[in-house]
mmCIF file of C-alpha atoms in Angstrom:
data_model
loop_
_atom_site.group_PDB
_atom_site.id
_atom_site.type_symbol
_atom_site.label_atom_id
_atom_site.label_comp_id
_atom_site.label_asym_id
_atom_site.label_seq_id
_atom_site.Cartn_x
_atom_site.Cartn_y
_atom_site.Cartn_z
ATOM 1 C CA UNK T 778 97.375 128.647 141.832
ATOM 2 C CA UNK T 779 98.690 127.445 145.092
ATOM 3 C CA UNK T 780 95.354 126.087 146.368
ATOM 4 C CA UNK T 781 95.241 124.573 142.876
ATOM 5 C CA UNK T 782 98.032 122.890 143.295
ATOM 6 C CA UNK T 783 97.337 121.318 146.437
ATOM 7 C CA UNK T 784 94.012 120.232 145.676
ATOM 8 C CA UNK T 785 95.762 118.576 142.392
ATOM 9 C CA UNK T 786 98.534 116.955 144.596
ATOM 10 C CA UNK T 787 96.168 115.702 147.544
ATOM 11 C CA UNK T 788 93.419 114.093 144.729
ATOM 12 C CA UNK T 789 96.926 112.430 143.361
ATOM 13 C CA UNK T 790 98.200 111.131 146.535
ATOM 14 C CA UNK T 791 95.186 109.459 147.774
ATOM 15 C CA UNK T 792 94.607 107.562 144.597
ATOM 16 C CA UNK T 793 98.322 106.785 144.583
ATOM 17 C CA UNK T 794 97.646 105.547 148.431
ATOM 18 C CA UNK T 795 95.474 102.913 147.584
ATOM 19 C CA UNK T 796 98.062 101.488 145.044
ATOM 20 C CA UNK T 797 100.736 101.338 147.313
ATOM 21 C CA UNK T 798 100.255 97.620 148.214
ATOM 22 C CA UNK T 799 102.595 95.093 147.578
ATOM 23 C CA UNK T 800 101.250 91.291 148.049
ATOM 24 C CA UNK T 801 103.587 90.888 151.115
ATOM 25 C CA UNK T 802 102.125 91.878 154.330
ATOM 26 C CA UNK T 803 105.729 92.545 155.959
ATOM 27 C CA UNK T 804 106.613 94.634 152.720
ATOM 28 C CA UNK T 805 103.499 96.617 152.881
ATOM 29 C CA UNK T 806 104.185 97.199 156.982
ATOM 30 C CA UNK T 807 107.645 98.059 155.975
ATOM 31 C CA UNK T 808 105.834 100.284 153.645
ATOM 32 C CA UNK T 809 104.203 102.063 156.660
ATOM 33 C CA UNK T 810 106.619 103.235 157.858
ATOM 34 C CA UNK T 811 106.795 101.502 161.425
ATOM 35 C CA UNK T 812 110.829 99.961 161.145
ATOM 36 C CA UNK T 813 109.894 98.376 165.141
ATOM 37 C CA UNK T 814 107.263 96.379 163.832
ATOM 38 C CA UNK T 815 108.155 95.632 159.673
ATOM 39 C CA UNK T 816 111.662 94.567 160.129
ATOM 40 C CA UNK T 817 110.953 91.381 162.718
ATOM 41 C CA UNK T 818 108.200 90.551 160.396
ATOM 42 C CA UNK T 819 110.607 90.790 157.113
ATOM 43 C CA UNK T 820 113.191 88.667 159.358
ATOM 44 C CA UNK T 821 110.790 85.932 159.666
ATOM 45 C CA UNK T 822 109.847 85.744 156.343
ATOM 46 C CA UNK T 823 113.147 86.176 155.122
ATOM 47 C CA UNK T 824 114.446 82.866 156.971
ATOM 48 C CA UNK T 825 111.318 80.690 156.135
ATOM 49 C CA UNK T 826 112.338 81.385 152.053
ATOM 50 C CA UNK T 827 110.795 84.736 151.063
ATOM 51 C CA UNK T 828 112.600 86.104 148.165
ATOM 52 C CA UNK T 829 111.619 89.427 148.625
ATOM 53 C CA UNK T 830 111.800 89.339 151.828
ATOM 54 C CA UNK T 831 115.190 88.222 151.557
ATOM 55 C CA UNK T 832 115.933 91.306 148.987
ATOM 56 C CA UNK T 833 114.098 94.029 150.622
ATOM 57 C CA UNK T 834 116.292 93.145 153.735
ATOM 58 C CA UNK T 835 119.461 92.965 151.711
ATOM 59 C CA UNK T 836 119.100 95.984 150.544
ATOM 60 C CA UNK T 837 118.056 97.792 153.749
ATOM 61 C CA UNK T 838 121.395 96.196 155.212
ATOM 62 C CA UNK T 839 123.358 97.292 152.545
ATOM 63 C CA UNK T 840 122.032 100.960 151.758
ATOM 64 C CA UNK T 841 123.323 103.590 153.969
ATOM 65 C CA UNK T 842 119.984 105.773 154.176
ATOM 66 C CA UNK T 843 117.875 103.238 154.582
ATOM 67 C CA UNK T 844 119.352 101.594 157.525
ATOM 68 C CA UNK T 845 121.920 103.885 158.842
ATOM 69 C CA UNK T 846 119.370 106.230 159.638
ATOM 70 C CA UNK T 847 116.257 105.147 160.894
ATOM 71 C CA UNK T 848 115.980 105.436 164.781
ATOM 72 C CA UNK T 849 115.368 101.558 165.196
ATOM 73 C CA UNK T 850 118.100 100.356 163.319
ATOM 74 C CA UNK T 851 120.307 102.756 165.060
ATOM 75 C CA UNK T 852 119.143 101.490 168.448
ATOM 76 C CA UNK T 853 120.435 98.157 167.751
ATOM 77 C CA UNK T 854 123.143 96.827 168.895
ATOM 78 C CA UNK T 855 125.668 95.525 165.844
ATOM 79 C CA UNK T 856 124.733 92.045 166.766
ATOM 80 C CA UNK T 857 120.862 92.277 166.945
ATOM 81 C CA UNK T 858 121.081 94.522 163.853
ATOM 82 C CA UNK T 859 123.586 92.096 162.293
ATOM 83 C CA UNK T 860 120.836 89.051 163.186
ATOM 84 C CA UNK T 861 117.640 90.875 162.184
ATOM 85 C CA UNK T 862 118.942 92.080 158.398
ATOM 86 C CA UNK T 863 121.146 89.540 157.415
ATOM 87 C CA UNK T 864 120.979 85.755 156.845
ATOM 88 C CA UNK T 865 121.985 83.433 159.847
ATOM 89 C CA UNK T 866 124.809 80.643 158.399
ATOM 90 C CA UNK T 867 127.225 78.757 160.803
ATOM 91 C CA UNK T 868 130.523 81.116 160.130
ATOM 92 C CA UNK T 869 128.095 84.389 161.005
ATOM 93 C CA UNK T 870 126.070 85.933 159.602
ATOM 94 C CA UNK T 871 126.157 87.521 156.196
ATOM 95 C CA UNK T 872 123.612 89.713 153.730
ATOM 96 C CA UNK T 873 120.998 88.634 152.229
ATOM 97 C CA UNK T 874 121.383 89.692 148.899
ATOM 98 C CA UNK T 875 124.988 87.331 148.743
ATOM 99 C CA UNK T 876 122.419 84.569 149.904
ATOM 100 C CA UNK T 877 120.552 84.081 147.088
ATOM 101 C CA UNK T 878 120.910 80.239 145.520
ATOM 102 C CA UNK T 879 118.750 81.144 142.742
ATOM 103 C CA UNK T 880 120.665 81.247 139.383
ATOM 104 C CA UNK T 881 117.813 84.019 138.265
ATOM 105 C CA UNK T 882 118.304 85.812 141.409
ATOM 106 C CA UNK T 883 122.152 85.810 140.903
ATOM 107 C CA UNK T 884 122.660 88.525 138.958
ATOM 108 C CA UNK T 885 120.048 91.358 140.581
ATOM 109 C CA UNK T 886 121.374 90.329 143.550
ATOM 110 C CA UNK T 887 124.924 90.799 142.875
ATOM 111 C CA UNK T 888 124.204 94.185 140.983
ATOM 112 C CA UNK T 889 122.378 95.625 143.762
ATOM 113 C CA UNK T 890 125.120 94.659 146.207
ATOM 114 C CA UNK T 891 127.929 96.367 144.431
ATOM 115 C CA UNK T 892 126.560 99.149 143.103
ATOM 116 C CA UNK T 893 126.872 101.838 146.019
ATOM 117 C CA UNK T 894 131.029 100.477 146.171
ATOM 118 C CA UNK T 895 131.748 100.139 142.452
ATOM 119 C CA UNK T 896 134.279 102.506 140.892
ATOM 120 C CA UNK T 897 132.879 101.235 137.247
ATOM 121 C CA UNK T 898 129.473 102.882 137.816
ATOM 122 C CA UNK T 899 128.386 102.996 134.119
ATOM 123 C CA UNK T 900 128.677 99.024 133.361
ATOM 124 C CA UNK T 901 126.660 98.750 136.992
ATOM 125 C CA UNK T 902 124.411 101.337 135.806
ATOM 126 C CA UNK T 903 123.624 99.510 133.086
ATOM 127 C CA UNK T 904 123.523 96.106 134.663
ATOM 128 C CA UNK T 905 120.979 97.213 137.121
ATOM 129 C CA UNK T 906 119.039 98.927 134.291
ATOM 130 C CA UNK T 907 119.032 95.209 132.148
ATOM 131 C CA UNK T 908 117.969 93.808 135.458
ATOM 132 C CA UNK T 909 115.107 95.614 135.833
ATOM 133 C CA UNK T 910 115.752 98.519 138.550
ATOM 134 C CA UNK T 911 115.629 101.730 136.681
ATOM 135 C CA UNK T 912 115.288 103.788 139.745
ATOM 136 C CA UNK T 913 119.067 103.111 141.180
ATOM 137 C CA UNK T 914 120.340 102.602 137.546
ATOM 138 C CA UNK T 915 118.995 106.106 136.792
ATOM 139 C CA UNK T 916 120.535 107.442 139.982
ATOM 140 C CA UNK T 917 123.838 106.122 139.357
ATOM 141 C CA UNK T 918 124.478 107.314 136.095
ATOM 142 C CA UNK T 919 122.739 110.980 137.352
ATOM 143 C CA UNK T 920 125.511 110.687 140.068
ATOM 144 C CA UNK T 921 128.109 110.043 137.414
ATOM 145 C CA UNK T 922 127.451 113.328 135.558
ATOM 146 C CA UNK T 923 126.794 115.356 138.673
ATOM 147 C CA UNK T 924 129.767 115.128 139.299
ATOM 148 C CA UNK T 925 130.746 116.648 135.533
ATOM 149 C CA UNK T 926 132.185 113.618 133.910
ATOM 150 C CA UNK T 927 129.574 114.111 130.771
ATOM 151 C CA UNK T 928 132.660 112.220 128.692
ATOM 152 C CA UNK T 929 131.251 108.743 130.450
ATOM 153 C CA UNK T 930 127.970 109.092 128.886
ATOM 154 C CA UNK T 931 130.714 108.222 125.679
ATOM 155 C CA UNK T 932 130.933 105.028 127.514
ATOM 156 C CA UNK T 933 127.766 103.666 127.610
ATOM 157 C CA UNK T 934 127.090 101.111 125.280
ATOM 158 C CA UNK T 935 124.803 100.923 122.415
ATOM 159 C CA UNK T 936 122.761 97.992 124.184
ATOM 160 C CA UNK T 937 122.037 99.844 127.518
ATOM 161 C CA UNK T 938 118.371 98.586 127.930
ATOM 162 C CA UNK T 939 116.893 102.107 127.879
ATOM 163 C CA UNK T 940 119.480 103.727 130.704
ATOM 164 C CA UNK T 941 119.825 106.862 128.001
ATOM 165 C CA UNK T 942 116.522 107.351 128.197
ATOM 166 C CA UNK T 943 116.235 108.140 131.518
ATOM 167 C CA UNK T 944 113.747 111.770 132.130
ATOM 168 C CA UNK T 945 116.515 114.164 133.452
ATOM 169 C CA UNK T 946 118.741 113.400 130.161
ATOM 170 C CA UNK T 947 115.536 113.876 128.360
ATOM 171 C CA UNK T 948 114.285 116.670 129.537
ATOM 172 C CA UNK T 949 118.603 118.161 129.083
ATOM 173 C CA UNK T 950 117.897 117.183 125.368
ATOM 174 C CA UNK T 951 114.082 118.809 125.122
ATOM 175 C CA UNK T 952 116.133 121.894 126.540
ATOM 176 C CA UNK T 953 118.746 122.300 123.987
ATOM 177 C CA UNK T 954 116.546 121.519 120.956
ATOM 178 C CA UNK T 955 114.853 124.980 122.361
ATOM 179 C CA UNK T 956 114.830 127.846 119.837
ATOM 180 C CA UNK T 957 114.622 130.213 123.229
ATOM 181 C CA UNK T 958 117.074 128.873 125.902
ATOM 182 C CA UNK T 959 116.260 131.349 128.482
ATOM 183 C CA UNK T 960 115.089 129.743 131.807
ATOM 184 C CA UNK T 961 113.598 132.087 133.927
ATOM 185 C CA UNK T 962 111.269 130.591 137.276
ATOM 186 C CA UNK T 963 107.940 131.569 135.780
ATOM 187 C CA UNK T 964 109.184 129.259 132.861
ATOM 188 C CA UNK T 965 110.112 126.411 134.924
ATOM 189 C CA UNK T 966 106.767 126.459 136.701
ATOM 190 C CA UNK T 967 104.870 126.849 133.978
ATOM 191 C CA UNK T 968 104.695 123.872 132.887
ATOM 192 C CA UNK T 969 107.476 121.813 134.829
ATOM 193 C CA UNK T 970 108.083 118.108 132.834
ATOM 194 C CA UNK T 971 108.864 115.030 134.463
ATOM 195 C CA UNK T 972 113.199 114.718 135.391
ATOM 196 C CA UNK T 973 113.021 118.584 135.298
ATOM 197 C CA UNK T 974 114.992 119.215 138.341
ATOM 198 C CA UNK T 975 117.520 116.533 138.072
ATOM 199 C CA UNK T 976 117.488 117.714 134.330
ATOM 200 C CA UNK T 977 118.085 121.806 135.502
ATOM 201 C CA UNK T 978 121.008 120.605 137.863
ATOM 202 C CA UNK T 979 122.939 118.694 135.271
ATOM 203 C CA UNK T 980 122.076 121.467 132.931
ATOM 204 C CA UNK T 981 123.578 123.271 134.984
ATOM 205 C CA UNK T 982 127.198 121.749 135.800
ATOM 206 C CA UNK T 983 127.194 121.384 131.368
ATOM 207 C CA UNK T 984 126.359 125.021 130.912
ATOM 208 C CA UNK T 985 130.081 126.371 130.896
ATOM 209 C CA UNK T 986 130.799 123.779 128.467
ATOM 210 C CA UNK T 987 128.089 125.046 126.009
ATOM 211 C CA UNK T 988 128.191 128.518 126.570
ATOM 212 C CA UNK T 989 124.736 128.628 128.213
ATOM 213 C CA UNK T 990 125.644 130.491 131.253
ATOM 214 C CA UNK T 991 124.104 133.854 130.307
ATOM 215 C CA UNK T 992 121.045 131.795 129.103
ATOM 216 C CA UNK T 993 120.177 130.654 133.060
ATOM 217 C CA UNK T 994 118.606 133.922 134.617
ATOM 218 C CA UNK T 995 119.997 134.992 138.306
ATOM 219 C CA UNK T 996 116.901 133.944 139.953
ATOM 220 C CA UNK T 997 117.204 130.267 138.382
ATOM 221 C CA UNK T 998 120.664 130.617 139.883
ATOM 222 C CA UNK T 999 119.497 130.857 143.380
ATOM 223 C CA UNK T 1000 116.915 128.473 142.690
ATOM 224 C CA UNK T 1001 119.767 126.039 141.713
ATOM 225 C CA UNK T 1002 121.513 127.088 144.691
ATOM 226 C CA UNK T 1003 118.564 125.948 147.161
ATOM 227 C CA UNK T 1004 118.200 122.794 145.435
ATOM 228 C CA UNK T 1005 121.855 122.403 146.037
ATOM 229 C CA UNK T 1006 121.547 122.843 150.078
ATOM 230 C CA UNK T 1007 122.888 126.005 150.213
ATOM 231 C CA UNK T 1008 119.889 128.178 151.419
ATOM 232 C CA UNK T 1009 121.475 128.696 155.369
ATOM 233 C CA UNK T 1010 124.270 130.381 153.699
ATOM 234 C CA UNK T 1011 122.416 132.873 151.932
ATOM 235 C CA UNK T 1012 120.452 136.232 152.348
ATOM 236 C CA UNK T 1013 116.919 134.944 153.452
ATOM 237 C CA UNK T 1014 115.247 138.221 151.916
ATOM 238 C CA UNK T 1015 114.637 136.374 148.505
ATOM 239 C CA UNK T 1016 114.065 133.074 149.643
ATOM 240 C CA UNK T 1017 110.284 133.493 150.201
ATOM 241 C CA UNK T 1018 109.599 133.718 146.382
ATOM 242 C CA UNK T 1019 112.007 130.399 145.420
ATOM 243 C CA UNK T 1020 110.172 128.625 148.334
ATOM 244 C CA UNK T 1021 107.089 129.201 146.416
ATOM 245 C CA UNK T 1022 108.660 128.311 143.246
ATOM 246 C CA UNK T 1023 109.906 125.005 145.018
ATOM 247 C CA UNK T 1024 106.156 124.233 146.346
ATOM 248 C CA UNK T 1025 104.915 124.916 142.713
ATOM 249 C CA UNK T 1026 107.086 122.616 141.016
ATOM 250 C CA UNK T 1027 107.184 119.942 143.675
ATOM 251 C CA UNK T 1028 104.303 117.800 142.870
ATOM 252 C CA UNK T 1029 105.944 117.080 139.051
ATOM 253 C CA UNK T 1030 108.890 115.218 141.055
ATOM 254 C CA UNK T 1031 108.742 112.061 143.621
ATOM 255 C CA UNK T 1032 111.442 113.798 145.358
ATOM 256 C CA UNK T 1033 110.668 116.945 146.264
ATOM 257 C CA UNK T 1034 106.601 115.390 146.479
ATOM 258 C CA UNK T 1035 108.312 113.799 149.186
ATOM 259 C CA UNK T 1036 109.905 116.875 151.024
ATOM 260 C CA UNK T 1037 106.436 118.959 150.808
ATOM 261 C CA UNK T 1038 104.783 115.954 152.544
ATOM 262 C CA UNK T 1039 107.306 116.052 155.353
ATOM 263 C CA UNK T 1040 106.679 119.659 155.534
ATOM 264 C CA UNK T 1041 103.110 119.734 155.118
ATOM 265 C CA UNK T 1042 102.807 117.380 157.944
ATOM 266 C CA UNK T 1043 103.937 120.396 160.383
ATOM 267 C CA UNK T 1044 100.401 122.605 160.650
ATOM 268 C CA UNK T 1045 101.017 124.907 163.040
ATOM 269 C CA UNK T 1046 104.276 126.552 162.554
ATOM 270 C CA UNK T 1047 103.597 128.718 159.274
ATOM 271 C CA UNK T 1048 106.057 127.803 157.411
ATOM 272 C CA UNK T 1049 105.936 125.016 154.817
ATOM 273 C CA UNK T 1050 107.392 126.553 152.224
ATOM 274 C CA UNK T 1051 110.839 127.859 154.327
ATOM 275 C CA UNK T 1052 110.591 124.415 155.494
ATOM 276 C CA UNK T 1053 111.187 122.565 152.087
ATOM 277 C CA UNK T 1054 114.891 125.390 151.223
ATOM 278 C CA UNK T 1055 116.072 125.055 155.136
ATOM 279 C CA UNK T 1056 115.550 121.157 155.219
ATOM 280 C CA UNK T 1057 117.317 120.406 151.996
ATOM 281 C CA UNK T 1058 119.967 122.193 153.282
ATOM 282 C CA UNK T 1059 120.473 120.284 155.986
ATOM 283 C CA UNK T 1060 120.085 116.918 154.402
ATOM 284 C CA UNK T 1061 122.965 118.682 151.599
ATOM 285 C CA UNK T 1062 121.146 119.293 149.134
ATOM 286 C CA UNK T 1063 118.694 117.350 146.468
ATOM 287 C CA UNK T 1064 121.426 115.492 145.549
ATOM 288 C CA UNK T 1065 121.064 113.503 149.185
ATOM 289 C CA UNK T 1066 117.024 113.741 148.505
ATOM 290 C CA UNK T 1067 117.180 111.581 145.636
ATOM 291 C CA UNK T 1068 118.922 108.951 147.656
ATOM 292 C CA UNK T 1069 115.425 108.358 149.093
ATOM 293 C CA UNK T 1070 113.978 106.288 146.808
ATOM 294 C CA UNK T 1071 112.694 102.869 146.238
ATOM 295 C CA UNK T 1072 115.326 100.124 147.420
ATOM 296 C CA UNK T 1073 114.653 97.546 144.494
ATOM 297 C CA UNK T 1074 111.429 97.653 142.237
ATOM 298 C CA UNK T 1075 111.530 93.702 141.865
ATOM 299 C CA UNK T 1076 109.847 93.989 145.203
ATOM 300 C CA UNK T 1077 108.354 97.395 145.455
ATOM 301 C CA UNK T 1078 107.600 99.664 142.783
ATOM 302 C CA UNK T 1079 108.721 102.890 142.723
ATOM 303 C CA UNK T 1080 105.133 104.438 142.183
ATOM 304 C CA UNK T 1081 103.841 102.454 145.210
ATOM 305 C CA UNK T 1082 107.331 103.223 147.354
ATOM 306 C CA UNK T 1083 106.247 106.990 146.585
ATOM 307 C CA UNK T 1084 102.816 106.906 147.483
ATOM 308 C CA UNK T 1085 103.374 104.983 150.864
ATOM 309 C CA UNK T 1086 105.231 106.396 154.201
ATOM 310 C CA UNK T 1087 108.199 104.933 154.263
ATOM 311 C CA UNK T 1088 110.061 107.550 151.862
ATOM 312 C CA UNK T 1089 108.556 110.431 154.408
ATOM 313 C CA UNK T 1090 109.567 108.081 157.524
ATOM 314 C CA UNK T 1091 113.342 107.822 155.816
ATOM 315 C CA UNK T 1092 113.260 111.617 155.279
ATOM 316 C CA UNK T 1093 112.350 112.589 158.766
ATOM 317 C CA UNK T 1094 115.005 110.417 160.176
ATOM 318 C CA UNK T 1095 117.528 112.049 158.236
ATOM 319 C CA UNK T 1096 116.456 115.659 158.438
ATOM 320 C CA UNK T 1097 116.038 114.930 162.992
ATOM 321 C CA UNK T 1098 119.702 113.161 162.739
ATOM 322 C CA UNK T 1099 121.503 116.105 161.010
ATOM 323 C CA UNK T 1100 119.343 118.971 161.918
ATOM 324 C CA UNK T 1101 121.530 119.344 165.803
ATOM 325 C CA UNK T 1102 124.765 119.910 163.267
ATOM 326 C CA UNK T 1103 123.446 123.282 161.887
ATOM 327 C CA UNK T 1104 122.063 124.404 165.500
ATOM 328 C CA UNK T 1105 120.941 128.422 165.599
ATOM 329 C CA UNK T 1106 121.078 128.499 161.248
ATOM 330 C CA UNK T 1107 117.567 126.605 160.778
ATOM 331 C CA UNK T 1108 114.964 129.029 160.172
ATOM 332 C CA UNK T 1109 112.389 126.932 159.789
ATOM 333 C CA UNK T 1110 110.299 126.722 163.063
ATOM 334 C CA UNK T 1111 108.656 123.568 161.223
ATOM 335 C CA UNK T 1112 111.630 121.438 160.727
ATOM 336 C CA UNK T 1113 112.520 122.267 164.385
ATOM 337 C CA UNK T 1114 109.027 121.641 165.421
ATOM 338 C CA UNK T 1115 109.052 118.235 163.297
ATOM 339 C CA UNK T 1116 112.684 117.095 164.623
ATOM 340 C CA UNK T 1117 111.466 117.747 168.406
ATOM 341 C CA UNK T 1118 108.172 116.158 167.959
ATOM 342 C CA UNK T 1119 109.650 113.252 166.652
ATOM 343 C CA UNK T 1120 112.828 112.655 168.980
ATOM 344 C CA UNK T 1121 109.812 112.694 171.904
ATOM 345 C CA UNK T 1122 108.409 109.922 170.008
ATOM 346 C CA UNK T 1123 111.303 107.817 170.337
#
C-alpha cells in the first residue's frame, strides 16, 4: 500500500508541476522558492504598475509566515525590507495592498489587509470568500471554530458566496449523517475525503457537545493528538503506527502533501515518517501547517501554489527557525538533518 501510495502521489505531483505557472515570471520565481532572487524581481515589477506584483508583495509584507520567516527577509534590515515589500511614497513607505488606486482592486485589497487583525472574522471571512480567495476565507472561519465558537457559524449570513461549503464542514456533515459513527484509523485511511483532517479536528473540539466522545476510538485520539503538535510529549512506542497512518492519508490533503515533501526530501536518515509527528510538533501543530498556504489566488492559485516550492521553502524555514527551541526532544534525525543542511546553506 505504501509503495502504492507513493507511486500515486509522485505521478500527481509531477503533473501538478507542470501547472504550477503563473504568467508572471517574478511570480513563478517567487514560486521557486529562491526569496534572494524573486523578491527584487517582484519589487521591480511592483513599482513599474504590476498588479499582482503589487498584491503578491502586499501580502508577503503583511502575512507573518510568509515574510517573518524566510531567511532572506529576516536578513534584512527594517529599512531594506521596508523598501523591497512595500510601495515607495514621499511620507515613507507603506504596503502595497493600501496602494491600490483601482476601485476593483479596492475591496480585495482591503479584505486581505485586515483579515489576520480583525476581531469580526466571520463578515471578513465572508468578504474574502465574495472576493474570490476561498483559501484564507476557508481558513478564517476554520480558525473561528477551532477555537469552539460553533455558535458563529449562527452568524453567517444566508448570502455567504459558498463560505459554508467549505470541505472540512462538509466532510463534519458527511460524518454525522453516518448510520456508524465509529472512527477508527483503518477507517480514516480507507478512503480519506478531501477537508478530512481539518474536518476530524473540528469534529473533534464539537464531540462533547454531541455526545460523540465514545464514538472516536483511542487510537484516533492520539492521532488527533499528533496532528495537534503534541507528539514530543508523548510515549514514542505507538507513534510508529500513527506515522504511517499520517503518510497514508497525507496525499488527500495540500497540507500535510506538503509536510511529506519536506520530509521526503531527507534520504538518508530513515525516518520520514517520525519526521512528519516530530516536525508538526515543532511548528505547533496542523493548526500552524495550514497557515502555509497560497497568499491570494487572484494571483496564484492554490493548486499551482501547492504543486510549486515555495509552500516546502516556507515550511523548512519555519520548522529550521523553531526546531533550536525544542533542543534534545526531536527524534527525528531527518528534521535535524534537514534544519542543519539548510542553516549551512545560508
Amino acid at each position: 500500500m505504501r509503495t502504492s501510495l507513493l507511486v500515486s502521489s509522485l505521478m500527481l505531483s509531477v503533473a501538478s508541476l507542470a501547472a504550477a505557472q503563473t504568467e508572471n515570471d517574478a511570480v513563478n520565481l517567487w514560486l521557486s522558492g529562491d526569496d534572494a532572487a524573486a523578491l527584487p524581481a517582484l519589487a521591480e515589477e511592483a513599482a513599474s504598475g504590476d498588479e499582482d506584483a503589487q498584491l503578491l508583495l502586499g501580502q508577503i509584507d503583511r502575512d507573518t509566515v510568509a515574510g517573518g520567516y524566510s531567511r532572506y527577509v529576516l536578513s534584512l534590515s527594517p529599512l531594506e525590507r521596508n523598501r523591497l515589500l512595500r510601495a515607495n511614497i514621499e511620507d515613507g513607505t507603506r504596503n502595497w495592498l493600501l496602494e491600490q488606486e483601482s476601485r476593483d482592486l479596492g475591496p480585495l485589497s482591503e479584505a486581505l489587509f485586515n483579515y489576520r487583525v480583525t476581531r469580526d472574522s466571520i463578515p471578513m471571512a465572508v468578504e474574502l470568500q465574495k472576493e474570490g480567495e476561498t483559501a484564507s476565507a476557508e481558513y478564517l472561519l476554520w480558525t473561528v471554530l477551532d477555537n469552539g465558537r460553533f455558535d458563529l457559524l449562527n452568524t453567517v449570513p444566508a448570502d455567504n458566496h459558498g463560505l459554508l461549503d467549505m470541505e472540512a464542514l462538509a466532510w463534519v456533515r458527511a460524518y454525522q449523517e453516518r448510520d456508524d459513527k465509529r472512527l477508527t484509523l483503518a477507517g480514516l485511511a480507507e478512503d480519506p475525503a478531501p477537508g478530512m483532517i481539518p474536518g476530524l479536528l473540528l469534529l473533534k473540539r464539537l464531540s462533547p457537545l454531541l455526545g460523540l466522545e465514545d464514538e472516536i476510538g483511542a487510537e484516533v485520539v492520539d492521532a488527533i493528538d499528533v496532528l495537534n503538535g503534541r507528539a514530543l510529549s508523548r510515549n514514542r512506542a505507538g507513534l510508529y503506527d500513527l506515522n504511517a497512518w499520517l503518510d497514508a492519508v497525507a496525499p488527500s490533503d495540500p497540507h500535510l502533501a506538503t509536510l511529506q515533501r519536506y520530509c521526503e526530501s531527507c534520504d538518508e536518515a530513515g525516518d520520514g515518517t517520525i519526521c512528519m509527528s516530530d516536525a508538526l510538533a515543532v511548528v505547533s501543530g496542523y493548526r500552524t501547517l495550514m497557515t502555509v498556504r497560497s497568499p491570494i489566488e487572484r494571483v496564484v492559485p492554490t493548486e499551482a501554489y501547492f504543486a510549486s516550492e515555495r509552500p516546502v521553502a516556507l515550511l523548512q524555514d519555519l520548522v529550521r527557525n523553531r526546531t533550536p527551541y525544542y533542543a534534545g526532544n526531536v527524534n527525528s534525525a531527518c528534521v535535524v538533518a534537514l534544519n542543519e543542511e539548510g542553516a549551512a546553506q545560508n
